[in-house]
């Protein structure tokens, strides 16, 4: 498992991390979910972040970006329902800690660290369902869970987790080798230090006493100088204390004055507030009067409009009253014509009735003529038959002769 390009960044806790591209470099989750659950309380407070689809591949040399997704936290009152924890999406990334020579899974939401899990060789990523997996971090006393939108994405993340765990195992073995080497070096240096100490004790005792005496003289001189310095500082502090006392007294007097002014201002404020309330009440009354006036104006306008309409109708009626005599004469003329027409109509009706009577009589005569004609035709047919018989008899007689 080779390391590609490294990117150094400072997450905000004072420790330097190096982002390492290990096959995928970073794992970004969209439309999945992340849960953080304390081991001590598996049904306690949880954290959930809805992310997106799993994306992999070489990433640019910049810090991970966060897609827009929702993060939820379990409701501490019900221990079951999720409530939103953040409105932003997050990026889940693998990082390599140069200082501690360890691998981490880190997810940061702005200045808030969502996941900070150190991967150890004894960790195991467990698939609890087709789209969900989790691992336990004993150092953080937390169980982290990741939800994915498909089983393939969960499988990819599990494979990557296994790769990083193997890398963490190799890093631990290398660190143990370095610790053993450094412990051997420290033991050798401690042996050399013991030999030098023995050589130093072999020196003359008077030299040691002189050096101690010189040190005491220097300390005494410095002590006298420090006493003078402390006396000056004490005097300065006393003067400062006096000035502060005076300032405090002035401040107390100012506070009393400000209290009086504050009381006056508060009374004035109350008076103005009452005045404002009265003015607001007056304004409300004025507004009500204005509303009434506006309603009256609208009513007056409506009445004026109705009055104009009535005046127009009155003018029309007056014009019509002027032509009433002419209309009366025309009406009388028309009435006379109507009476004449009614008389003509009556005569015509009498003629029609007489014509109907004539028609009925004519129909009756026609029916009678038809009966007589039919009887005449029957008689005529009998006569014709008799003539035929007579003719045949004549023909027969002629033949016999």
CSV table of N, CA and C in Angstrom, one decimal, residues 321-383:
chain,number,residue,atom,x,y,z
A,321,UNK,N,-94.1,64.0,-21.2
A,321,UNK,CA,-95.4,64.6,-20.9
A,321,UNK,C,-95.8,65.6,-22.0
A,322,UNK,N,-94.8,66.2,-22.6
A,322,UNK,CA,-95.1,67.2,-23.7
A,322,UNK,C,-95.7,66.6,-24.9
A,323,UNK,N,-95.4,65.4,-25.2
A,323,UNK,CA,-95.9,64.7,-26.4
A,323,UNK,C,-97.1,63.8,-26.1
A,324,UNK,N,-97.6,63.9,-24.8
A,324,UNK,CA,-98.8,63.1,-24.5
A,324,UNK,C,-100.0,63.5,-25.3
A,325,UNK,N,-100.4,64.8,-25.5
A,325,UNK,CA,-101.6,65.1,-26.3
A,325,UNK,C,-101.5,64.6,-27.7
A,326,UNK,N,-100.3,64.7,-28.3
A,326,UNK,CA,-100.1,64.1,-29.7
A,326,UNK,C,-100.3,62.6,-29.7
A,327,UNK,N,-99.8,62.0,-28.6
A,327,UNK,CA,-99.9,60.6,-28.5
A,327,UNK,C,-101.4,60.2,-28.3
A,328,UNK,N,-102.1,61.1,-27.5
A,328,UNK,CA,-103.5,60.8,-27.3
A,328,UNK,C,-104.3,60.9,-28.6
A,329,UNK,N,-104.1,61.9,-29.4
A,329,UNK,CA,-104.8,62.0,-30.7
A,329,UNK,C,-104.4,60.8,-31.6
A,330,UNK,N,-103.1,60.5,-31.6
A,330,UNK,CA,-102.7,59.3,-32.4
A,330,UNK,C,-103.4,58.1,-31.9
A,331,UNK,N,-103.5,58.0,-30.6
A,331,UNK,CA,-104.2,56.8,-30.0
A,331,UNK,C,-105.6,56.8,-30.4
A,332,UNK,N,-106.3,57.9,-30.4
A,332,UNK,CA,-107.7,57.9,-30.8
A,332,UNK,C,-107.9,57.5,-32.2
A,333,UNK,N,-107.0,58.1,-33.1
A,333,UNK,CA,-107.0,57.7,-34.5
A,333,UNK,C,-106.8,56.2,-34.7
A,334,UNK,N,-105.8,55.7,-33.9
A,334,UNK,CA,-105.6,54.3,-34.0
A,334,UNK,C,-106.7,53.5,-33.5
A,335,UNK,N,-107.4,54.0,-32.5
A,335,UNK,CA,-108.5,53.3,-31.9
A,335,UNK,C,-109.7,53.2,-32.9
A,336,UNK,N,-109.9,54.3,-33.6
A,336,UNK,CA,-110.9,54.3,-34.7
A,336,UNK,C,-110.6,53.3,-35.8
A,337,UNK,N,-109.3,53.4,-36.2
A,337,UNK,CA,-108.9,52.4,-37.2
A,337,UNK,C,-109.1,51.0,-36.7
A,338,UNK,N,-108.8,50.8,-35.4
A,338,UNK,CA,-108.9,49.4,-34.8
A,338,UNK,C,-110.4,49.0,-34.8
A,339,UNK,N,-111.3,50.0,-34.5
A,339,UNK,CA,-112.7,49.6,-34.5
A,339,UNK,C,-113.2,49.3,-35.9
A,340,UNK,N,-112.7,50.1,-36.9
A,340,UNK,CA,-113.1,49.8,-38.3
A,340,UNK,C,-112.6,48.4,-38.7
A,341,UNK,N,-111.3,48.2,-38.3
A,341,UNK,CA,-110.7,46.9,-38.6
A,341,UNK,C,-111.5,45.7,-37.9
A,342,UNK,N,-111.9,46.0,-36.7
A,342,UNK,CA,-112.7,44.9,-36.0
A,342,UNK,C,-114.0,44.7,-36.7
A,343,UNK,N,-114.7,45.8,-37.2
A,343,UNK,CA,-115.9,45.6,-37.9
A,343,UNK,C,-115.7,44.8,-39.2
A,344,UNK,N,-114.6,45.2,-39.9
A,344,UNK,CA,-114.3,44.5,-41.2
A,344,UNK,C,-114.0,43.0,-40.8
A,345,UNK,N,-113.3,42.8,-39.7
A,345,UNK,CA,-113.0,41.5,-39.3
A,345,UNK,C,-114.2,40.7,-39.0
A,346,UNK,N,-115.2,41.4,-38.4
A,346,UNK,CA,-116.5,40.7,-38.1
A,346,UNK,C,-117.2,40.3,-39.4
A,347,UNK,N,-117.2,41.3,-40.3
A,347,UNK,CA,-117.9,41.0,-41.6
A,347,UNK,C,-117.2,39.8,-42.3
A,348,UNK,N,-115.8,39.9,-42.2
A,348,UNK,CA,-115.1,38.8,-42.9
A,348,UNK,C,-115.4,37.4,-42.2
A,349,UNK,N,-115.5,37.5,-40.9
A,349,UNK,CA,-115.8,36.2,-40.2
A,349,UNK,C,-117.2,35.7,-40.6
A,350,UNK,N,-118.2,36.7,-40.7
A,350,UNK,CA,-119.5,36.2,-41.2
A,350,UNK,C,-119.4,35.6,-42.6
A,351,UNK,N,-118.7,36.3,-43.4
A,351,UNK,CA,-118.5,35.7,-44.8
A,351,UNK,C,-117.9,34.3,-44.7
A,352,UNK,N,-116.9,34.2,-43.8
A,352,UNK,CA,-116.2,32.9,-43.7
A,352,UNK,C,-117.2,31.8,-43.3
A,353,UNK,N,-118.0,32.2,-42.3
A,353,UNK,CA,-119.0,31.2,-41.8
A,353,UNK,C,-120.0,30.8,-42.9
A,354,UNK,N,-120.4,31.9,-43.7
A,354,UNK,CA,-121.3,31.5,-44.8
A,354,UNK,C,-120.7,30.7,-45.8
A,355,UNK,N,-119.4,31.0,-46.1
A,355,UNK,CA,-118.6,30.2,-47.0
A,355,UNK,C,-118.5,28.8,-46.5
A,356,UNK,N,-118.2,28.6,-45.2
A,356,UNK,CA,-118.1,27.3,-44.7
A,356,UNK,C,-119.4,26.5,-44.8
A,357,UNK,N,-120.5,27.3,-44.6
A,357,UNK,CA,-121.8,26.6,-44.8
A,357,UNK,C,-122.0,26.2,-46.2
A,358,UNK,N,-121.7,27.1,-47.2
A,358,UNK,CA,-121.8,26.7,-48.6
A,358,UNK,C,-120.9,25.5,-48.9
A,359,UNK,N,-119.7,25.5,-48.3
A,359,UNK,CA,-118.8,24.4,-48.6
A,359,UNK,C,-119.4,23.1,-48.1
A,360,UNK,N,-120.0,23.2,-46.9
A,360,UNK,CA,-120.5,22.0,-46.3
A,360,UNK,C,-121.7,21.5,-47.2
A,361,UNK,N,-122.5,22.5,-47.6
A,361,UNK,CA,-123.6,22.1,-48.5
A,361,UNK,C,-123.1,21.5,-49.8
A,362,UNK,N,-122.0,22.1,-50.4
A,362,UNK,CA,-121.5,21.7,-51.6
A,362,UNK,C,-120.9,20.2,-51.5
A,363,UNK,N,-120.3,20.0,-50.3
A,363,UNK,CA,-119.7,18.7,-50.1
A,363,UNK,C,-120.9,17.7,-50.0
A,364,UNK,N,-122.0,18.1,-49.3
A,364,UNK,CA,-123.1,17.2,-49.2
A,364,UNK,C,-123.7,16.9,-50.5
A,365,UNK,N,-123.8,17.9,-51.4
A,365,UNK,CA,-124.4,17.7,-52.7
A,365,UNK,C,-123.4,16.8,-53.5
A,366,UNK,N,-122.1,17.0,-53.4
A,366,UNK,CA,-121.2,16.2,-54.1
A,366,UNK,C,-121.3,14.7,-53.7
A,367,UNK,N,-121.4,14.5,-52.3
A,367,UNK,CA,-121.6,13.1,-51.9
A,367,UNK,C,-122.9,12.5,-52.5
A,368,UNK,N,-124.0,13.4,-52.5
A,368,UNK,CA,-125.3,12.9,-53.0
A,368,UNK,C,-125.1,12.6,-54.5
A,369,UNK,N,-124.4,13.5,-55.2
A,369,UNK,CA,-124.2,13.3,-56.7
A,369,UNK,C,-123.4,12.0,-56.9
A,370,UNK,N,-122.4,11.8,-56.0
A,370,UNK,CA,-121.6,10.6,-56.2
A,370,UNK,C,-122.4,9.3,-56.0
A,371,UNK,N,-123.3,9.4,-55.1
A,371,UNK,CA,-124.2,8.2,-54.9
A,371,UNK,C,-125.1,8.0,-56.1
A,372,UNK,N,-125.7,9.1,-56.5
A,372,UNK,CA,-126.6,9.0,-57.7
A,372,UNK,C,-125.8,8.6,-58.9
A,373,UNK,N,-124.6,9.1,-59.1
A,373,UNK,CA,-123.8,8.7,-60.2
A,373,UNK,C,-123.4,7.2,-60.2
A,374,UNK,N,-123.1,6.8,-59.0
A,374,UNK,CA,-122.7,5.4,-58.8
A,374,UNK,C,-123.9,4.5,-59.1
A,375,UNK,N,-125.1,4.9,-58.7
A,375,UNK,CA,-126.3,4.1,-59.0
A,375,UNK,C,-126.6,4.2,-60.5
A,376,UNK,N,-126.4,5.4,-61.1
A,376,UNK,CA,-126.6,5.5,-62.5
A,376,UNK,C,-125.6,4.6,-63.3
A,377,UNK,N,-124.4,4.6,-62.8
A,377,UNK,CA,-123.4,3.7,-63.5
A,377,UNK,C,-123.7,2.3,-63.4
A,378,UNK,N,-124.3,1.9,-62.2
A,378,UNK,CA,-124.7,0.5,-62.0
A,378,UNK,C,-125.8,0.2,-63.0
A,379,UNK,N,-126.8,1.1,-63.1
A,379,UNK,CA,-127.9,0.9,-64.1
A,379,UNK,C,-127.4,0.8,-65.5
A,380,UNK,N,-126.4,1.8,-65.8
A,380,UNK,CA,-125.9,1.8,-67.1
A,380,UNK,C,-125.1,0.5,-67.4
A,381,UNK,N,-124.4,0.0,-66.4
A,381,UNK,CA,-123.7,-1.3,-66.6
A,381,UNK,C,-124.7,-2.4,-66.9
A,382,UNK,N,-125.8,-2.4,-66.2
A,382,UNK,CA,-126.8,-3.4,-66.4
A,382,UNK,C,-127.4,-3.3,-67.9
A,383,UNK,N,-127.6,-2.0,-68.3
A,383,UNK,CA,-128.2,-1.8,-69.6
A,383,UNK,C,-127.2,-2.3,-70.7
